[in-house]
């Protein structure tokens, strides 16, 4: 439920309405606006009987929200969320376009250190690399797990680079959060509600990938679990969806980027690697996401993609990443000056 207060409502009026909401066993969330204040109501499992509020003269309108998410919607939070990362970096709102790059999986110390050092050299601030890998086949490489986390933590310490890695089960959230700057929920786990609840308790930003066949509504409802748990630092990530088309690994649904920006205040990024599955398509799609309004990209790059233990065909060579990095910066500047 959303309560829109009259333009002239005083602090005392707002306090009275908040008290009534609490007496109904619900929680008020204040939504200050330039014109008037609104109060979001959370804590209800179904329809709310609003008769206790109906007669209040300071209330302009009572809107019953029927969507499965509230906290992630612009109705409840009109301004863009800007997620603060370690070292003063930010993502969301008008903060600059954020590039996250690195191998699909952590394969060893040399591979991760070479990648981290290269990223620092070309000005990519965040290293992605998986320690726990959700592989379709149990015969495929499953990741170095704890050993991988340690390698990533060492590279972070030595080079200062920010890091993001996937967490696959609720029991691992605490240990993964200790080792990296940003937690990642993979597409296959987007609807693992115990995991979402657990990262909701973590004090680290979370990249939430869209599920393979998830609707935007389901995706945002999953983000709602994390916000409801107390963690407001969620970054949505479109990574392509399952369709009838098999020419690309997934179908890049770039239209959801401006769509999600309309209906949610959360930052949204794009993963052109998993969306296409093909290295040659990655630069064009990464650039397209800037125009679509993405707040950043997360893409795969590897010192030797031909030898990669996972997702080599969609991983950029370092020289390709360096070229793309420059083009992304140029396009970002053009968009800022020319079109927005
Ligand atoms: C990944 O980023 O390495 C990954 C497994 O992606 P997704 O969950 O989108 O398939
Ligand atoms: Mn991958």
Short mmCIF file of C-alpha atoms and ligand atoms in Angstrom, two decimals:
data_model
loop_
_atom_site.label_atom_id
_atom_site.label_comp_id
_atom_site.label_asym_id
_atom_site.label_seq_id
_atom_site.Cartn_x
_atom_site.Cartn_y
_atom_site.Cartn_z
CA UNK A 1 0.00 0.00 0.00
CA UNK A 2 1.17 3.51 -0.79
CA UNK A 3 -0.20 6.54 1.06
CA UNK A 4 0.17 9.90 -0.65
CA UNK A 5 0.01 12.79 1.81
CA UNK A 6 -1.47 16.19 1.04
CA UNK A 7 0.92 18.90 -0.10
CA UNK A 8 0.36 20.76 3.18
CA UNK A 9 0.77 17.74 5.49
CA UNK A 10 2.89 18.63 8.53
CA UNK A 11 5.45 16.49 10.34
CA UNK A 12 2.81 15.88 13.02
CA UNK A 13 0.35 14.63 10.37
CA UNK A 14 2.97 12.24 9.01
CA UNK A 15 3.84 11.01 12.52
CA UNK A 16 0.13 10.36 13.23
CA UNK A 17 -0.30 8.34 10.02
CA UNK A 18 2.87 6.36 10.79
CA UNK A 19 1.45 5.58 14.24
CA UNK A 20 -1.81 4.33 12.75
CA UNK A 21 0.10 2.11 10.32
CA UNK A 22 2.11 0.64 13.21
CA UNK A 23 -1.07 0.05 15.20
CA UNK A 24 -2.25 -2.04 12.24
CA UNK A 25 0.82 -4.27 12.74
CA UNK A 26 2.53 -2.89 9.61
CA UNK A 27 5.69 -0.90 8.88
CA UNK A 28 5.73 2.60 7.36
CA UNK A 29 8.53 3.57 4.96
CA UNK A 30 8.86 7.30 4.40
CA UNK A 31 9.18 8.40 0.74
CA UNK A 32 9.98 12.13 0.73
CA UNK A 33 9.29 13.85 -2.58
CA UNK A 34 9.85 17.31 -3.99
CA UNK A 35 6.11 18.01 -4.10
CA UNK A 36 4.63 15.88 -1.32
CA UNK A 37 5.48 13.07 1.03
CA UNK A 38 4.32 9.53 0.47
CA UNK A 39 4.40 6.66 2.94
CA UNK A 40 4.98 3.13 1.75
CA UNK A 41 3.49 0.34 3.84
CA UNK A 42 5.24 -3.00 4.09
CA UNK A 43 4.71 -6.07 6.21
CA UNK A 44 1.32 -7.13 4.87
CA UNK A 45 0.88 -10.56 3.28
CA UNK A 46 -2.31 -9.69 1.41
CA UNK A 47 -4.98 -7.01 1.05
CA UNK A 48 -4.82 -4.33 3.77
CA UNK A 49 -7.99 -3.08 5.45
CA UNK A 50 -7.41 0.70 5.23
CA UNK A 51 -10.49 1.83 7.18
CA UNK A 52 -8.36 3.17 10.08
CA UNK A 53 -6.65 5.56 7.64
CA UNK A 54 -9.56 6.55 5.42
CA UNK A 55 -10.84 9.46 7.54
CA UNK A 56 -7.44 11.17 7.97
CA UNK A 57 -7.64 14.63 6.36
CA UNK A 58 -3.89 14.80 5.75
CA UNK A 59 -4.07 11.84 3.37
CA UNK A 60 -4.63 12.67 -0.30
CA UNK A 61 -4.77 9.13 -1.71
CA UNK A 62 -4.39 5.50 -0.68
CA UNK A 63 -3.02 3.24 -3.43
CA UNK A 64 -3.17 -0.53 -3.03
CA UNK A 65 -0.01 -1.94 -4.63
CA UNK A 66 -0.71 -5.21 -6.36
CA UNK A 67 2.79 -5.84 -7.72
CA UNK A 68 4.88 -8.55 -5.99
CA UNK A 69 7.53 -5.96 -5.17
CA UNK A 70 7.44 -2.60 -3.47
CA UNK A 71 10.84 -1.57 -2.12
CA UNK A 72 12.51 -1.99 -5.52
CA UNK A 73 9.88 0.06 -7.36
CA UNK A 74 10.11 3.75 -8.22
CA UNK A 75 6.73 4.26 -6.53
CA UNK A 76 8.39 3.57 -3.18
CA UNK A 77 11.74 5.17 -3.99
CA UNK A 78 11.54 7.78 -6.77
CA UNK A 79 15.24 8.71 -6.96
CA UNK A 80 17.94 6.45 -8.42
CA UNK A 81 19.82 4.24 -5.99
CA UNK A 82 23.55 4.83 -6.14
CA UNK A 83 25.47 1.85 -4.77
CA UNK A 84 28.73 2.77 -3.07
CA UNK A 85 31.62 0.40 -3.64
CA UNK A 86 34.90 0.18 -1.74
CA UNK A 87 37.33 3.00 -2.45
CA UNK A 88 34.72 5.60 -3.40
CA UNK A 89 33.59 3.99 -6.67
CA UNK A 90 29.86 4.17 -7.32
CA UNK A 91 27.29 2.63 -9.62
CA UNK A 92 23.79 3.87 -10.45
CA UNK A 93 22.18 7.23 -11.08
CA UNK A 94 24.60 9.60 -12.74
CA UNK A 95 27.74 7.79 -11.56
CA UNK A 96 29.83 6.81 -14.58
CA UNK A 97 29.51 3.61 -16.62
CA UNK A 98 31.15 0.77 -14.66
CA UNK A 99 33.16 -1.92 -16.43
CA UNK A 100 33.54 -5.28 -14.70
CA UNK A 101 35.68 -7.87 -16.47
CA UNK A 102 37.53 -11.10 -15.88
CA UNK A 103 37.49 -14.82 -16.49
CA UNK A 104 34.44 -16.99 -16.03
CA UNK A 105 36.28 -19.06 -13.44
CA UNK A 106 39.30 -18.71 -11.18
CA UNK A 107 41.70 -21.31 -12.55
CA UNK A 108 44.90 -20.45 -10.70
CA UNK A 109 47.06 -17.75 -9.18
CA UNK A 110 48.91 -16.81 -12.35
CA UNK A 111 45.70 -16.41 -14.38
CA UNK A 112 44.04 -14.18 -11.75
CA UNK A 113 47.09 -12.03 -11.04
CA UNK A 114 47.73 -11.51 -14.76
CA UNK A 115 44.10 -10.49 -15.22
CA UNK A 116 43.99 -8.19 -12.18
CA UNK A 117 47.21 -6.43 -13.20
CA UNK A 118 45.98 -5.98 -16.76
CA UNK A 119 42.63 -4.56 -15.61
CA UNK A 120 44.38 -2.07 -13.34
CA UNK A 121 46.65 -1.07 -16.23
CA UNK A 122 43.76 -0.32 -18.61
CA UNK A 123 41.52 1.29 -15.96
CA UNK A 124 38.90 -1.44 -15.45
CA UNK A 125 38.00 -1.08 -11.74
CA UNK A 126 36.29 -4.42 -11.01
CA UNK A 127 37.52 -7.99 -11.51
CA UNK A 128 34.93 -10.75 -11.93
CA UNK A 129 35.89 -14.42 -11.47
CA UNK A 130 33.98 -17.42 -10.19
CA UNK A 131 35.20 -19.65 -7.37
CA UNK A 132 31.98 -21.67 -7.09
CA UNK A 133 30.78 -22.46 -10.60
CA UNK A 134 27.21 -23.51 -11.42
CA UNK A 135 27.94 -25.85 -14.36
CA UNK A 136 25.25 -27.53 -16.41
CA UNK A 137 27.17 -30.81 -16.37
CA UNK A 138 28.63 -32.27 -13.16
CA UNK A 139 31.54 -33.49 -15.33
CA UNK A 140 32.58 -29.89 -16.13
CA UNK A 141 35.09 -27.92 -14.02
CA UNK A 142 33.28 -26.93 -10.82
CA UNK A 143 35.61 -24.14 -9.68
CA UNK A 144 38.43 -23.95 -7.12
CA UNK A 145 35.97 -23.01 -4.37
CA UNK A 146 37.71 -21.88 -1.11
CA UNK A 147 41.14 -22.05 -2.73
CA UNK A 148 39.80 -19.79 -5.51
CA UNK A 149 38.41 -17.31 -3.00
CA UNK A 150 41.85 -17.02 -1.39
CA UNK A 151 43.52 -16.35 -4.73
CA UNK A 152 40.95 -13.66 -5.52
CA UNK A 153 41.41 -12.09 -2.06
CA UNK A 154 45.20 -12.03 -2.55
CA UNK A 155 44.86 -10.34 -5.96
CA UNK A 156 42.48 -7.79 -4.41
CA UNK A 157 44.92 -7.05 -1.62
CA UNK A 158 47.95 -6.81 -3.84
CA UNK A 159 46.48 -4.72 -6.67
CA UNK A 160 43.65 -2.89 -4.85
CA UNK A 161 41.16 -3.95 -7.54
CA UNK A 162 37.50 -4.41 -6.57
CA UNK A 163 36.23 -7.98 -6.91
CA UNK A 164 32.94 -9.77 -7.54
CA UNK A 165 32.25 -13.50 -7.31
CA UNK A 166 29.24 -15.77 -7.34
CA UNK A 167 27.84 -17.29 -4.15
CA UNK A 168 25.78 -20.42 -4.74
CA UNK A 169 24.53 -21.47 -1.33
CA UNK A 170 23.32 -19.71 1.83
CA UNK A 171 26.02 -21.39 3.97
CA UNK A 172 28.76 -19.77 1.87
CA UNK A 173 27.50 -16.18 2.02
CA UNK A 174 29.53 -15.20 5.10
CA UNK A 175 32.82 -16.63 3.87
CA UNK A 176 32.40 -15.24 0.34
CA UNK A 177 31.49 -11.81 1.74
CA UNK A 178 34.73 -11.86 3.75
CA UNK A 179 36.83 -12.34 0.63
CA UNK A 180 35.27 -10.03 -2.00
CA UNK A 181 33.71 -6.60 -2.48
CA UNK A 182 30.54 -7.61 -4.33
CA UNK A 183 28.46 -10.80 -4.16
CA UNK A 184 26.92 -12.26 -7.31
CA UNK A 185 23.73 -14.28 -7.52
CA UNK A 186 23.82 -16.31 -10.72
CA UNK A 187 20.97 -16.75 -13.18
CA UNK A 188 20.33 -20.31 -12.00
CA UNK A 189 19.91 -19.13 -8.43
CA UNK A 190 17.77 -16.06 -9.03
CA UNK A 191 14.83 -17.79 -7.37
CA UNK A 192 16.78 -19.49 -4.58
CA UNK A 193 14.88 -17.64 -1.87
CA UNK A 194 16.97 -18.87 1.07
CA UNK A 195 20.06 -17.58 -0.71
CA UNK A 196 18.40 -14.23 -1.47
CA UNK A 197 17.36 -13.87 2.17
CA UNK A 198 20.91 -14.64 3.31
CA UNK A 199 22.55 -12.05 0.99
CA UNK A 200 19.89 -9.65 2.25
CA UNK A 201 21.64 -9.88 5.63
CA UNK A 202 25.11 -9.35 4.15
CA UNK A 203 26.74 -5.95 4.25
CA UNK A 204 28.11 -6.17 0.71
CA UNK A 205 26.55 -5.05 -2.58
CA UNK A 206 24.88 -7.79 -4.63
CA UNK A 207 24.76 -8.29 -8.40
CA UNK A 208 21.49 -10.11 -9.10
CA UNK A 209 21.44 -11.81 -12.48
CA UNK A 210 18.16 -12.33 -14.29
CA UNK A 211 17.10 -15.98 -14.36
CA UNK A 212 17.29 -17.90 -17.64
CA UNK A 213 13.52 -17.79 -18.10
CA UNK A 214 12.52 -15.17 -15.57
CA UNK A 215 10.09 -12.38 -16.32
CA UNK A 216 10.99 -8.86 -15.27
CA UNK A 217 8.37 -9.12 -12.52
CA UNK A 218 9.96 -12.30 -11.12
CA UNK A 219 13.41 -10.74 -11.33
CA UNK A 220 12.34 -7.63 -9.42
CA UNK A 221 10.47 -9.76 -6.88
CA UNK A 222 13.76 -11.60 -6.25
CA UNK A 223 15.52 -8.27 -5.71
CA UNK A 224 12.74 -7.43 -3.24
CA UNK A 225 13.83 -10.37 -1.04
CA UNK A 226 17.31 -8.83 -0.74
CA UNK A 227 16.02 -5.33 0.03
CA UNK A 228 13.48 -6.65 2.50
CA UNK A 229 16.33 -8.46 4.28
CA UNK A 230 17.98 -5.07 4.87
CA UNK A 231 20.45 -4.87 2.00
CA UNK A 232 19.55 -2.00 -0.33
CA UNK A 233 22.70 -2.30 -2.46
CA UNK A 234 21.39 -4.41 -5.31
CA UNK A 235 22.65 -4.15 -8.89
CA UNK A 236 20.43 -5.89 -11.46
CA UNK A 237 22.16 -7.71 -14.33
CA UNK A 238 20.53 -8.68 -17.63
CA UNK A 239 22.41 -11.68 -19.07
CA UNK A 240 20.16 -12.91 -21.86
CA UNK A 241 17.14 -15.17 -21.69
CA UNK A 242 16.01 -18.50 -23.17
CA UNK A 243 14.01 -18.20 -26.37
CA UNK A 244 13.47 -20.43 -29.44
CA UNK A 245 16.63 -18.93 -30.95
CA UNK A 246 19.79 -21.03 -30.70
CA UNK A 247 22.10 -19.00 -32.96
CA UNK A 248 23.23 -17.10 -29.88
CA UNK A 249 23.70 -18.79 -26.49
CA UNK A 250 20.86 -16.71 -25.02
CA UNK A 251 18.76 -13.88 -26.42
CA UNK A 252 19.99 -10.48 -25.28
CA UNK A 253 16.94 -8.65 -23.97
CA UNK A 254 18.31 -5.12 -24.12
CA UNK A 255 14.83 -3.57 -23.97
CA UNK A 256 14.60 -4.48 -20.29
CA UNK A 257 17.37 -2.00 -19.50
CA UNK A 258 15.33 1.15 -20.19
CA UNK A 259 12.23 -0.69 -18.93
CA UNK A 260 13.77 -1.58 -15.58
CA UNK A 261 15.09 1.95 -15.26
CA UNK A 262 11.52 3.19 -15.60
CA UNK A 263 10.01 0.92 -12.97
CA UNK A 264 12.89 0.50 -10.53
CA UNK A 265 15.44 2.79 -8.91
CA UNK A 266 18.12 0.10 -8.79
CA UNK A 267 21.19 0.23 -11.05
CA UNK A 268 21.09 -2.19 -13.97
CA UNK A 269 24.06 -3.63 -15.86
CA UNK A 270 24.41 -5.92 -18.89
CA UNK A 271 26.43 -9.11 -19.40
CA UNK A 272 27.14 -9.37 -23.15
CA UNK A 273 29.21 -12.56 -22.71
CA UNK A 274 26.51 -14.90 -21.40
CA UNK A 275 23.88 -13.07 -23.48
CA UNK A 276 25.62 -13.97 -26.75
CA UNK A 277 28.03 -16.83 -26.02
CA UNK A 278 30.23 -15.57 -28.83
CA UNK A 279 33.34 -13.41 -28.43
CA UNK A 280 32.87 -11.58 -31.76
CA UNK A 281 29.43 -10.31 -30.71
CA UNK A 282 30.47 -9.03 -27.29
CA UNK A 283 31.88 -5.58 -28.21
CA UNK A 284 28.84 -4.52 -30.29
CA UNK A 285 26.40 -5.64 -27.61
CA UNK A 286 28.40 -4.02 -24.80
CA UNK A 287 28.33 -0.74 -26.73
CA UNK A 288 24.60 -1.14 -27.41
CA UNK A 289 23.97 -1.44 -23.68
CA UNK A 290 25.47 2.03 -23.11
CA UNK A 291 22.92 3.49 -25.52
CA UNK A 292 20.15 1.46 -23.85
CA UNK A 293 21.01 3.18 -20.56
CA UNK A 294 22.88 0.46 -18.67
CA UNK A 295 24.92 1.60 -15.66
CA UNK A 296 27.70 -0.81 -16.59
CA UNK A 297 28.74 -4.08 -18.17
CA UNK A 298 30.06 -7.30 -16.72
CA UNK A 299 31.96 -9.28 -19.31
CA UNK A 300 34.32 -12.21 -19.58
CA UNK A 301 37.98 -11.81 -20.54
CA UNK A 302 40.81 -14.31 -20.16
CA UNK A 303 44.59 -14.19 -20.67
CA UNK A 304 44.27 -17.23 -22.93
CA UNK A 305 40.61 -17.87 -23.87
CA UNK A 306 41.50 -20.87 -26.06
CA UNK A 307 42.73 -22.68 -22.93
CA UNK A 308 39.96 -21.48 -20.56
CA UNK A 309 38.32 -24.11 -18.36
CA UNK A 310 34.91 -22.50 -18.86
CA UNK A 311 33.28 -20.10 -21.33
CA UNK A 312 36.41 -19.60 -23.46
CA UNK A 313 34.44 -19.00 -26.70
CA UNK A 314 32.70 -15.96 -25.19
CA UNK A 315 35.76 -14.57 -23.38
CA UNK A 316 37.61 -11.60 -24.87
CA UNK A 317 41.36 -11.60 -25.41
CA UNK A 318 43.05 -8.84 -23.44
CA UNK A 319 43.76 -6.76 -26.56
CA UNK A 320 40.06 -6.91 -27.47
CA UNK A 321 39.10 -5.84 -23.95
CA UNK A 322 41.48 -2.90 -24.09
CA UNK A 323 39.98 -1.73 -27.41
CA UNK A 324 36.44 -2.14 -26.10
CA UNK A 325 37.30 -0.26 -22.91
CA UNK A 326 38.35 2.76 -24.98
CA UNK A 327 35.25 2.59 -27.18
CA UNK A 328 32.98 2.36 -24.12
CA UNK A 329 34.58 5.47 -22.62
CA UNK A 330 34.21 7.36 -25.91
CA UNK A 331 30.58 6.36 -26.27
CA UNK A 332 29.81 7.21 -22.65
CA UNK A 333 31.21 10.69 -23.21
CA UNK A 334 29.22 11.09 -26.42
CA UNK A 335 26.01 10.02 -24.68
CA UNK A 336 26.59 12.44 -21.82
CA UNK A 337 27.29 15.37 -24.13
CA UNK A 338 25.03 14.64 -27.02
CA UNK A 339 21.97 12.70 -26.12
CA UNK A 340 21.05 12.99 -22.47
C1 LIG B 1 28.82 -16.17 -14.63
O1 LIG B 1 28.69 -14.94 -14.56
O2 LIG B 1 29.91 -16.73 -14.63
C2 LIG B 1 27.61 -17.01 -14.77
C3 LIG B 1 27.62 -18.28 -14.42
O3 LIG B 1 26.57 -16.35 -15.31
P1 LIG B 1 25.00 -16.70 -15.31
O4 LIG B 1 24.63 -16.96 -13.89
O5 LIG B 1 24.41 -15.46 -15.89
O6 LIG B 1 24.83 -17.90 -16.20
MN1 LIG B 2 30.69 -17.77 -17.51
#
